[in-house]
mmCIF file of C-alpha atoms and ligand atoms in Angstrom:
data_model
loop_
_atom_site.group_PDB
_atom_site.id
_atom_site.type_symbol
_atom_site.label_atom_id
_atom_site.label_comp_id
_atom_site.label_asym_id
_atom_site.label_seq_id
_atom_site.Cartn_x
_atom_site.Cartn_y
_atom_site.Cartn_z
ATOM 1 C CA UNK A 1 -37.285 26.484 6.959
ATOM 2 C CA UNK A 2 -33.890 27.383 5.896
ATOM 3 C CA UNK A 3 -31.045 25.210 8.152
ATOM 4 C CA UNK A 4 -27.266 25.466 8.725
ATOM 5 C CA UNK A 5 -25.733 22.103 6.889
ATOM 6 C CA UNK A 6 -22.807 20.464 6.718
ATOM 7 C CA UNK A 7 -21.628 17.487 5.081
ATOM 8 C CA UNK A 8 -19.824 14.661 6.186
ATOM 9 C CA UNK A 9 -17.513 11.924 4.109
ATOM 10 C CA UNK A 10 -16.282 9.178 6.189
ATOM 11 C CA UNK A 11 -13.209 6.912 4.246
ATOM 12 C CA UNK A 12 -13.359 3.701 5.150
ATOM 13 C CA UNK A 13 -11.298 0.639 3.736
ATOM 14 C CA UNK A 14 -14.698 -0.664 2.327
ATOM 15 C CA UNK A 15 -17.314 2.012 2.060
ATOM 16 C CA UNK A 16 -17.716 5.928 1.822
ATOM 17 C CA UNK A 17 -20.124 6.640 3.972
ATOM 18 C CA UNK A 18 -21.838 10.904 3.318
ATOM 19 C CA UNK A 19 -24.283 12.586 5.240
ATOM 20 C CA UNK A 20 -25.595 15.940 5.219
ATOM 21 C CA UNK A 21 -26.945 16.751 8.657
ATOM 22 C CA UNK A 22 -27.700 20.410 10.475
ATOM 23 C CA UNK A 23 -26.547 21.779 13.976
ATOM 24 C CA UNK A 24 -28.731 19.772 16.017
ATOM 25 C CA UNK A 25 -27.335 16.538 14.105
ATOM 26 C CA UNK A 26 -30.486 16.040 12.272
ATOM 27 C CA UNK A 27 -29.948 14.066 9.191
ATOM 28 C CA UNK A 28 -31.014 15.129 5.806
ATOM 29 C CA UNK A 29 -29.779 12.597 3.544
ATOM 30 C CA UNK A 30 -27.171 10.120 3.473
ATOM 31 C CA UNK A 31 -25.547 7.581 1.303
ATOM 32 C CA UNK A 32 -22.934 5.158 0.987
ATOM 33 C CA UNK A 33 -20.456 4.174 -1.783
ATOM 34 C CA UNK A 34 -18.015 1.285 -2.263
ATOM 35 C CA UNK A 35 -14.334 2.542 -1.648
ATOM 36 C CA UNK A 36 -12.692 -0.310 -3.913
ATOM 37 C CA UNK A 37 -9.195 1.361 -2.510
ATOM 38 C CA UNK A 38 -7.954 -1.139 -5.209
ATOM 39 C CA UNK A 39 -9.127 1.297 -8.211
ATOM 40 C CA UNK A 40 -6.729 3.618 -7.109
ATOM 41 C CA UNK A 41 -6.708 6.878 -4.869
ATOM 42 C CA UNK A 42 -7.593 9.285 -8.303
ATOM 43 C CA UNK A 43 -10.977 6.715 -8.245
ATOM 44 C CA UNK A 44 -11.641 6.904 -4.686
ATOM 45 C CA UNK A 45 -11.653 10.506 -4.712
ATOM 46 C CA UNK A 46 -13.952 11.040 -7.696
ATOM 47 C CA UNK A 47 -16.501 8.766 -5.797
ATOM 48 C CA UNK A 48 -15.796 10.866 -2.799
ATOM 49 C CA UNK A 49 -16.740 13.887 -5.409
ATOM 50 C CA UNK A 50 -19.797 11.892 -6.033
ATOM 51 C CA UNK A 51 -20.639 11.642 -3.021
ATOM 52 C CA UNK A 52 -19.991 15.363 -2.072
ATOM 53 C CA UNK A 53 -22.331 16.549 -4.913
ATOM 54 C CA UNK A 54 -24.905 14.368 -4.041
ATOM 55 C CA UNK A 55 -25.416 15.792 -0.350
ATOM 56 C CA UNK A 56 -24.835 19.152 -1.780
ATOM 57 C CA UNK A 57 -28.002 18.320 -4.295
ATOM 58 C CA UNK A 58 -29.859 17.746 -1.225
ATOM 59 C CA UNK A 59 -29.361 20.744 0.557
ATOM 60 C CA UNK A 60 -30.907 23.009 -2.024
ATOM 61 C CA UNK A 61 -32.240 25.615 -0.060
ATOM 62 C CA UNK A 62 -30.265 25.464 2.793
ATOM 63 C CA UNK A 63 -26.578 27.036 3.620
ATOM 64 C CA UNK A 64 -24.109 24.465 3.596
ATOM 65 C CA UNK A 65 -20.993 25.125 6.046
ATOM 66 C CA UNK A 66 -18.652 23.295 4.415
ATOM 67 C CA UNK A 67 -17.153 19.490 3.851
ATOM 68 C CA UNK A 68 -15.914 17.612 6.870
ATOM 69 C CA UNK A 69 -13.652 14.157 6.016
ATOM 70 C CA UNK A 70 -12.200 11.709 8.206
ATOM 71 C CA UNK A 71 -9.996 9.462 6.712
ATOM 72 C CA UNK A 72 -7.874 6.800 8.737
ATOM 73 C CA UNK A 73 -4.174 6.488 9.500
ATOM 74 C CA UNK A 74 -1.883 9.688 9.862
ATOM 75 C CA UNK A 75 -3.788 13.051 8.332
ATOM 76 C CA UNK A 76 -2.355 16.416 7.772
ATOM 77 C CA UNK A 77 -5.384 18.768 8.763
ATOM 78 C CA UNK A 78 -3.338 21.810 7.706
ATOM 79 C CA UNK A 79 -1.562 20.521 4.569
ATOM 80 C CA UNK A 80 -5.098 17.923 3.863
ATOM 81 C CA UNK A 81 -2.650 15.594 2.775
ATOM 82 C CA UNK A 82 -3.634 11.644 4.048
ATOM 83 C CA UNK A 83 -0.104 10.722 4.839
ATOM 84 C CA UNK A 84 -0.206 7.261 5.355
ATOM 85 C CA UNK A 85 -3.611 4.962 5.369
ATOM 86 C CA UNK A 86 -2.502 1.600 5.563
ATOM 87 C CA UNK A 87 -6.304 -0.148 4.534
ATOM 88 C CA UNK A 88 -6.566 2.547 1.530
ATOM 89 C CA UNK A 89 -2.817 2.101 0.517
ATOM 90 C CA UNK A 90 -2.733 6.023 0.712
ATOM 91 C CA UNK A 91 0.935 7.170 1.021
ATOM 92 C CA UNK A 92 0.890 11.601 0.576
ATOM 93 C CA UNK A 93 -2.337 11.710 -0.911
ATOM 94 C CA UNK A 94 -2.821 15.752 -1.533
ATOM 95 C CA UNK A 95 -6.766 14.854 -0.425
ATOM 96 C CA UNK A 96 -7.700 18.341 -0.022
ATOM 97 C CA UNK A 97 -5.844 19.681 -3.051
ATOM 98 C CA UNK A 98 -7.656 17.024 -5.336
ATOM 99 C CA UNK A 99 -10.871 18.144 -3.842
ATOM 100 C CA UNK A 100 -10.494 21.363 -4.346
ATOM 101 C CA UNK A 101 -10.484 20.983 -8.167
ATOM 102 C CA UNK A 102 -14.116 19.821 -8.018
ATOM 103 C CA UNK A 103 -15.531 21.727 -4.853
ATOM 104 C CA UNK A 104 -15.852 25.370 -4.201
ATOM 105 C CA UNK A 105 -17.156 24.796 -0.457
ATOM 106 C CA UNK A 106 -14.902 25.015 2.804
ATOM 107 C CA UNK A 107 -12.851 21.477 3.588
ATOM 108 C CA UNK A 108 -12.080 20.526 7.055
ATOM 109 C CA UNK A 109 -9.885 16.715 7.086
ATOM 110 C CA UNK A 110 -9.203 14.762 10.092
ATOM 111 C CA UNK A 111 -8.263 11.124 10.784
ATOM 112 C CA UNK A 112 -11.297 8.923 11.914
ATOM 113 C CA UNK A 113 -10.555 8.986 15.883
ATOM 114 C CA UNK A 114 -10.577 12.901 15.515
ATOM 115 C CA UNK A 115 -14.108 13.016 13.343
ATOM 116 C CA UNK A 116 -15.787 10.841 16.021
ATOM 117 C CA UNK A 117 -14.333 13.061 18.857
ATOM 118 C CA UNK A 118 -15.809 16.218 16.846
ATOM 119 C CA UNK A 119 -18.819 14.224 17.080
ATOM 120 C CA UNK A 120 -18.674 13.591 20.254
ATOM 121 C CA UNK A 121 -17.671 17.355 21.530
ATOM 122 C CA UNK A 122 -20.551 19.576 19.003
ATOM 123 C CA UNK A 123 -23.375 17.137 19.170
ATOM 124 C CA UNK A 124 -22.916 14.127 21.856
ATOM 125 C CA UNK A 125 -21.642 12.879 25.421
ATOM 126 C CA UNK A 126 -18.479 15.207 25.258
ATOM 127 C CA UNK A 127 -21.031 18.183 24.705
ATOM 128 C CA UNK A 128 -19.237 21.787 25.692
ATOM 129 C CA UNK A 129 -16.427 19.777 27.018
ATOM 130 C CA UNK A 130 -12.917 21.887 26.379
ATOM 131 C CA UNK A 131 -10.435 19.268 27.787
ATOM 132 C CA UNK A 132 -10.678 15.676 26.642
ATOM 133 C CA UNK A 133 -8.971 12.632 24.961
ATOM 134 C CA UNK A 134 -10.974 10.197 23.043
ATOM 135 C CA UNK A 135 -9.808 7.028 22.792
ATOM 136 C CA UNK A 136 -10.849 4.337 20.356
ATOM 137 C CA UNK A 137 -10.364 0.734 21.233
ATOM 138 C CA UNK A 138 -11.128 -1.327 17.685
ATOM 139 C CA UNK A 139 -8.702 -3.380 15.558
ATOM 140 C CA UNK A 140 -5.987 -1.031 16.938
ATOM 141 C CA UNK A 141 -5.985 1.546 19.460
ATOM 142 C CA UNK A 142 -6.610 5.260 18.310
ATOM 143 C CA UNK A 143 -6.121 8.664 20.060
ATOM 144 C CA UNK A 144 -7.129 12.274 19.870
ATOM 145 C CA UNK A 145 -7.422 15.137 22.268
ATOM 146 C CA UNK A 146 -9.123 19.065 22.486
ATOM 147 C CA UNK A 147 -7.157 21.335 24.942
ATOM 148 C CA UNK A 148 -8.202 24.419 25.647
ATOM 149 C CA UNK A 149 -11.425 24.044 22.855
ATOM 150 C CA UNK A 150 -8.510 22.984 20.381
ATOM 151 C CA UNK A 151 -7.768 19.901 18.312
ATOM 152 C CA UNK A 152 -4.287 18.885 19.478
ATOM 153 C CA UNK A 153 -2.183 18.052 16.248
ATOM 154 C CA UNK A 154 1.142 18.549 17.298
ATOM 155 C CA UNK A 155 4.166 18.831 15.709
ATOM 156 C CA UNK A 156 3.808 16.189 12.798
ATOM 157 C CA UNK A 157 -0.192 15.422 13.347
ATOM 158 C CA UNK A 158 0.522 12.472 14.763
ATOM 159 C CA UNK A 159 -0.334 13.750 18.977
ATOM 160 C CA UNK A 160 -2.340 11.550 21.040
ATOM 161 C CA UNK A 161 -1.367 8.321 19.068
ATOM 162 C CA UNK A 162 -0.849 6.292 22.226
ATOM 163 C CA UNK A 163 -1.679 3.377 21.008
ATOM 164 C CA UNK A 164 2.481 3.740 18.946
ATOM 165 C CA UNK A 165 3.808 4.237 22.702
ATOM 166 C CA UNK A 166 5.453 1.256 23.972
ATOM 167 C CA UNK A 167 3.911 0.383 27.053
ATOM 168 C CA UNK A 168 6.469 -2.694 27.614
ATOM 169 C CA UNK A 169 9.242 -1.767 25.371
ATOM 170 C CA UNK A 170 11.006 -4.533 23.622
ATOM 171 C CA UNK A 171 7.643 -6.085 24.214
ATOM 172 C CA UNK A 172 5.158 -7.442 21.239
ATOM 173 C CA UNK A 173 6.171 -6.423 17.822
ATOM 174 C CA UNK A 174 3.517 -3.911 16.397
ATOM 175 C CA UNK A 175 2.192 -3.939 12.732
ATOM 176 C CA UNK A 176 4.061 -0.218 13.192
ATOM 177 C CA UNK A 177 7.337 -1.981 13.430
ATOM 178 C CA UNK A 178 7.660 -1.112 16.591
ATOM 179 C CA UNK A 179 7.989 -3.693 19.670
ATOM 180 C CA UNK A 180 5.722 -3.310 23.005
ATOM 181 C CA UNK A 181 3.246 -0.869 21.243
ATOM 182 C CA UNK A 182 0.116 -0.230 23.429
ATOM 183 C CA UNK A 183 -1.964 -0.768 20.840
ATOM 184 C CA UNK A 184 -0.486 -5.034 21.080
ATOM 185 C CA UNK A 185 -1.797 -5.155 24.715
ATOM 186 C CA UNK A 186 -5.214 -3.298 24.092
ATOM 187 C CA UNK A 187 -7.227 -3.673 21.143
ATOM 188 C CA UNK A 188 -8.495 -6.479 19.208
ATOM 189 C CA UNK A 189 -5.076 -7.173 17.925
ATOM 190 C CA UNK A 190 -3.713 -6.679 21.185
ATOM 191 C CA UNK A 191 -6.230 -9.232 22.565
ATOM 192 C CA UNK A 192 -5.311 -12.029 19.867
ATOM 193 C CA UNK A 193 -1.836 -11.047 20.868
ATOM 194 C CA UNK A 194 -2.463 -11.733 24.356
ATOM 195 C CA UNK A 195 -3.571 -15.423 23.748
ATOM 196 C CA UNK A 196 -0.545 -16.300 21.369
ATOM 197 C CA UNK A 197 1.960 -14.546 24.816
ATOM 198 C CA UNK A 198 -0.302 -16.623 27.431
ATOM 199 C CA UNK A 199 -1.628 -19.627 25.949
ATOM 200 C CA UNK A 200 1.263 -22.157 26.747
ATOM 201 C CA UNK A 201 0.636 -21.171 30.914
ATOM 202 C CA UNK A 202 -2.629 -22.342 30.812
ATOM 203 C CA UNK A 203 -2.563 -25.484 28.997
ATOM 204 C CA UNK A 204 -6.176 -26.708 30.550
ATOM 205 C CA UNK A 205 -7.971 -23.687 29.387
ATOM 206 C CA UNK A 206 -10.299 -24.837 25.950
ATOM 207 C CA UNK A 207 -9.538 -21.383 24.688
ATOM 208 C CA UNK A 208 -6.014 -22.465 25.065
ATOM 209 C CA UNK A 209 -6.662 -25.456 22.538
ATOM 210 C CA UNK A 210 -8.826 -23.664 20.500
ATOM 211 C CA UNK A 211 -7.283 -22.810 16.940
ATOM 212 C CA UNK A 212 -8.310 -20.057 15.015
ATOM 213 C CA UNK A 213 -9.906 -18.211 17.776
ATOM 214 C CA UNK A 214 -11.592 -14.644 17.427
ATOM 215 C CA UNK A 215 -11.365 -11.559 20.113
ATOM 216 C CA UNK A 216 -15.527 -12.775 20.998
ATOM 217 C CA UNK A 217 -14.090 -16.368 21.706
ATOM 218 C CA UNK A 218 -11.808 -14.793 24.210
ATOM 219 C CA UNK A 219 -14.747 -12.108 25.143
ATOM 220 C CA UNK A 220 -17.122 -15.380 25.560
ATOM 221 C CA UNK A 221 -14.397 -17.649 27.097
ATOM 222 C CA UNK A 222 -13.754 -14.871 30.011
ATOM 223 C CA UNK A 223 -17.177 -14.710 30.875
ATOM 224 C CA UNK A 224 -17.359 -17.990 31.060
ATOM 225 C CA UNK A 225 -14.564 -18.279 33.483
ATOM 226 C CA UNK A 226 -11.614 -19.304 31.616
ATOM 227 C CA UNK A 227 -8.734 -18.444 33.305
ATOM 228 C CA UNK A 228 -6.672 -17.895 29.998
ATOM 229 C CA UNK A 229 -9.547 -15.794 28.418
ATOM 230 C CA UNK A 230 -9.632 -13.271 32.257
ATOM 231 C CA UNK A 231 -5.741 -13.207 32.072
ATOM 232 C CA UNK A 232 -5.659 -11.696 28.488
ATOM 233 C CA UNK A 233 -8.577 -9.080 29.389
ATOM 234 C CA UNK A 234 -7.003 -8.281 32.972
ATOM 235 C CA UNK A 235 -3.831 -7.497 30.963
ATOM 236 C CA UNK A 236 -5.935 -5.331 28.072
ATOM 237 C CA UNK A 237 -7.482 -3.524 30.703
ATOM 238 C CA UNK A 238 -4.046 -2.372 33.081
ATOM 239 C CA UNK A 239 -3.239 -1.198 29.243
ATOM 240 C CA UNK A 240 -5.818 0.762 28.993
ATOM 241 C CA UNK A 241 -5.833 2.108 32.265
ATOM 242 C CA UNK A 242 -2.099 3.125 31.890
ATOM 243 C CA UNK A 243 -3.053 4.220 28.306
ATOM 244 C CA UNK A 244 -6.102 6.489 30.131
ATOM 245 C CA UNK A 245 -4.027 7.769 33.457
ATOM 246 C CA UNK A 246 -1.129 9.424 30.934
ATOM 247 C CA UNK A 247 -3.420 11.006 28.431
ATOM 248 C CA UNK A 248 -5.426 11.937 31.437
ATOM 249 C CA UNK A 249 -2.214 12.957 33.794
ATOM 250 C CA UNK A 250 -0.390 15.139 30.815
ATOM 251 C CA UNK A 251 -3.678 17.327 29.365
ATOM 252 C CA UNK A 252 -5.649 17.212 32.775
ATOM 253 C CA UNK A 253 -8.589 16.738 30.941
ATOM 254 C CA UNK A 254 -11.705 16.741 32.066
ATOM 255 C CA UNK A 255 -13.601 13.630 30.175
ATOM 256 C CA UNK A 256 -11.888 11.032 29.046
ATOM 257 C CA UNK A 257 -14.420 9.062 26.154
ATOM 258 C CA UNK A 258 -13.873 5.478 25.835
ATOM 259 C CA UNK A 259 -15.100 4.587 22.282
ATOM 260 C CA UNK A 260 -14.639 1.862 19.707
ATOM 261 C CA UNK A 261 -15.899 -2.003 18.795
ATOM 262 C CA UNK A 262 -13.830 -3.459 21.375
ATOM 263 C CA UNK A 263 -15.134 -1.172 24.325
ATOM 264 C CA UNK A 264 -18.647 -1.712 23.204
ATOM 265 C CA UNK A 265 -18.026 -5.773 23.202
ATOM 266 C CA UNK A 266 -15.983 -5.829 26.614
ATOM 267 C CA UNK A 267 -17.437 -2.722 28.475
ATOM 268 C CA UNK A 268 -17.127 -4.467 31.963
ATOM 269 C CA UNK A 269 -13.243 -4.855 31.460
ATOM 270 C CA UNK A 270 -12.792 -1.293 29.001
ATOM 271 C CA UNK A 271 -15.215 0.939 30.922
ATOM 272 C CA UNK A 272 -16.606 -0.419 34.171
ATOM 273 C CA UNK A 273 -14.237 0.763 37.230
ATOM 274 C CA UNK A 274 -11.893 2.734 34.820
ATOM 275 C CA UNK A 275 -12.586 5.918 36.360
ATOM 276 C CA UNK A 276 -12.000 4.810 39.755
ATOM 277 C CA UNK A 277 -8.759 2.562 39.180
ATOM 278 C CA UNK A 278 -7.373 5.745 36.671
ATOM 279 C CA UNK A 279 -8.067 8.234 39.753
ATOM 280 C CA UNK A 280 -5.784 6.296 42.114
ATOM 281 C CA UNK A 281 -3.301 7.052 39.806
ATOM 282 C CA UNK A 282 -3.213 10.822 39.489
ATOM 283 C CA UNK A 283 -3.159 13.845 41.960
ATOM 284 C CA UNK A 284 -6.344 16.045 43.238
ATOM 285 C CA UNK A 285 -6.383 18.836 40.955
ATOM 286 C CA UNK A 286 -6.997 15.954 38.284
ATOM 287 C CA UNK A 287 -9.092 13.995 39.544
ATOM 288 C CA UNK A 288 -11.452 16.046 41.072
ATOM 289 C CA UNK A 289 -12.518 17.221 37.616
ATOM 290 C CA UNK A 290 -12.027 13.926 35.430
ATOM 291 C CA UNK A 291 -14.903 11.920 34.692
ATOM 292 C CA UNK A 292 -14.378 8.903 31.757
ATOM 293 C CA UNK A 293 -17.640 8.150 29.806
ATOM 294 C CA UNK A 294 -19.138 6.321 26.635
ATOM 295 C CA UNK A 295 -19.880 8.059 23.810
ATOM 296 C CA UNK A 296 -23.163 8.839 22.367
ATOM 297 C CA UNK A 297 -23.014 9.586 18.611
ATOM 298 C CA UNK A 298 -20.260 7.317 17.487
ATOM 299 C CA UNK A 299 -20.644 8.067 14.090
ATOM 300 C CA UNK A 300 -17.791 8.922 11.718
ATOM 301 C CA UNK A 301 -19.492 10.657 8.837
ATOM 302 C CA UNK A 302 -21.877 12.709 11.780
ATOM 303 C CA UNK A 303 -18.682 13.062 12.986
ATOM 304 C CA UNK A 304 -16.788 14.030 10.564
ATOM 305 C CA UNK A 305 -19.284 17.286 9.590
ATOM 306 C CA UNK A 306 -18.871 18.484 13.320
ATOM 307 C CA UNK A 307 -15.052 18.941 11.900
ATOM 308 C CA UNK A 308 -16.686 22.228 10.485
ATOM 309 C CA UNK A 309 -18.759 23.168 13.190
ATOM 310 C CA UNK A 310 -15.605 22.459 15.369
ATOM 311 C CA UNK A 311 -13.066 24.313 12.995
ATOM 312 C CA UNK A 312 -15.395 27.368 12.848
ATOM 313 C CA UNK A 313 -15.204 27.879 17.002
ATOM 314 C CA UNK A 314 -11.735 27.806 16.937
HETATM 315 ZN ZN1 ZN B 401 3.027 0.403 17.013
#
């Protein structure tokens, strides 16, 4: 039978991940190719072209929608230009433009935390959802938001990026080059950040005279009791929470999807409570509608083909 397709490209620093899946998120094929940013962003693209023409060889037969791509760092979804991607070295990278040489078929472009929340909102948790921030707690701290059914981009694509808010300003200096960045209190840099601020006040914790250690030694070391270990979470969660309860406050959303490695690793501290401890924080007509959840899908190529479902409602 005869199906709706899209694909989906998903730029990551190491692999290009492309799927070709229908409306109900079914999968039809799907492959992945090294990104070797190193080659070059004219090289990454024409493997991106590859990979493009190799979904599009699979849907013979079918009606394919269009391309969806999420790329990471700061993305232009009107001009499709990948401003800045720090793990690609991409700096104004005309993505769409290039693509557009080799393939006739509709492009959507997003940055990664927006594909997974078009995930999220056509085909997972966030389901028929209008109002909602998803927030993605990896490596750094991501943001992205739907108002009113709509992606908010605002005025330089960069909306939503709460993570580049300082939280405690002239605080910890952020790979941004900015000092007390969320992102430094809640995240897994913001974790490994924690134990270089705390370690000297609890000089008989082991983590505290453990060199070299990784966000699961301070994951493992707070469940083990370590007082260092439950200071540094306790801190990563309040940043969250804060991070949550303004996002939350501002759009009065109604789901608020906590996503990302970090949240998956250290869902007691990054999920469990959140809702509660965020609604003590805000007023009725907020809380009475806001409910924070996990997501379901949590996959950026998926997500990054429900950029054309998502475009095409709007
Ligand atoms: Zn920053």
């Amino acid at each position: 039978m005869m199906a709706e397709l899209t694909i989906g490209i998903d730029i990551g620093g190491t692999k290009i991940a492309c799927v070709l899946v229908d409306t109900t998120g079914k999968i039809y094929a799907q492959q992945r190719l090294p990104t070797n940013p190193a080659d070059g962003a004219d090289a990454v693209i024409s493997r991106i072209v590859q990979g493009i023409r190799a979904m599009q060889d699979a849907a013979i037969g079918h009606t394919l929608a269009g391309v969806g791509i999420g790329a990471p760092g700061h993305v232009d979804a009107v001009q499709g230009m990948v401003r800045n991607a720090v793990n690609l070295h991409w700096l104004d990278v005309p993505l769409k433009a290039e693509l557009k040489r080799f393939i006739t078929l509709p492009i959507q472009i997003g940055n990664d935390v927006v594909a997974l929340m078009a995930g999220e909102t056509v085909l997972g948790a966030a389901r028929g959802a209008q109002n909602l921030v998803y927030l993605a707690v990896g490596t750094g701290l991501g943001g992205a938001a739907i108002t009113g059914g709509r992606i908010v981009s605002g005025a330089n694509h960069f909306a939503v990026e709460v993570g580049h808010i300082a939280l405690h300003p002239g605080g910890r200096r952020c790979g941004c080059g900015g000092l007390g960045c969320t992102e430094m209190y809640v995240s897994g840099k913001g974790i490994l950040a924690g134990l270089e601020a705390h370690r000297a006040q609890f000089p008989t914790s082991d983590l505290a005279n453990q060199t070299n250690a990784t966000t699961a030694d301070v994951l493992n070391a707070a469940k083990n009791g370590d007082a260092l270990a439950q200071a540094i979470m306790a801190e990563a969660r309040e940043a969250l929470v804060q991070a949550i309860t303004w996002s939350a406050g501002i759009l009065n959303a109604e789901l608020i999807v906590i996503g990302g490695g970090m949240a998956r690793a250290a869902r007691e501290y990054f999920v469990t409570g959140i809702e509660e401890t965020v609604k003590t924080r805000l007023m009725s007509p907020v809380t009475s509608v806001l409910r924070v959840i996990t997501p379901e899908l949590e996959d950026p190529a998926i997500g990054a083909a429900c950029l054309v479902w998502l475009a095409a409602r709007q």
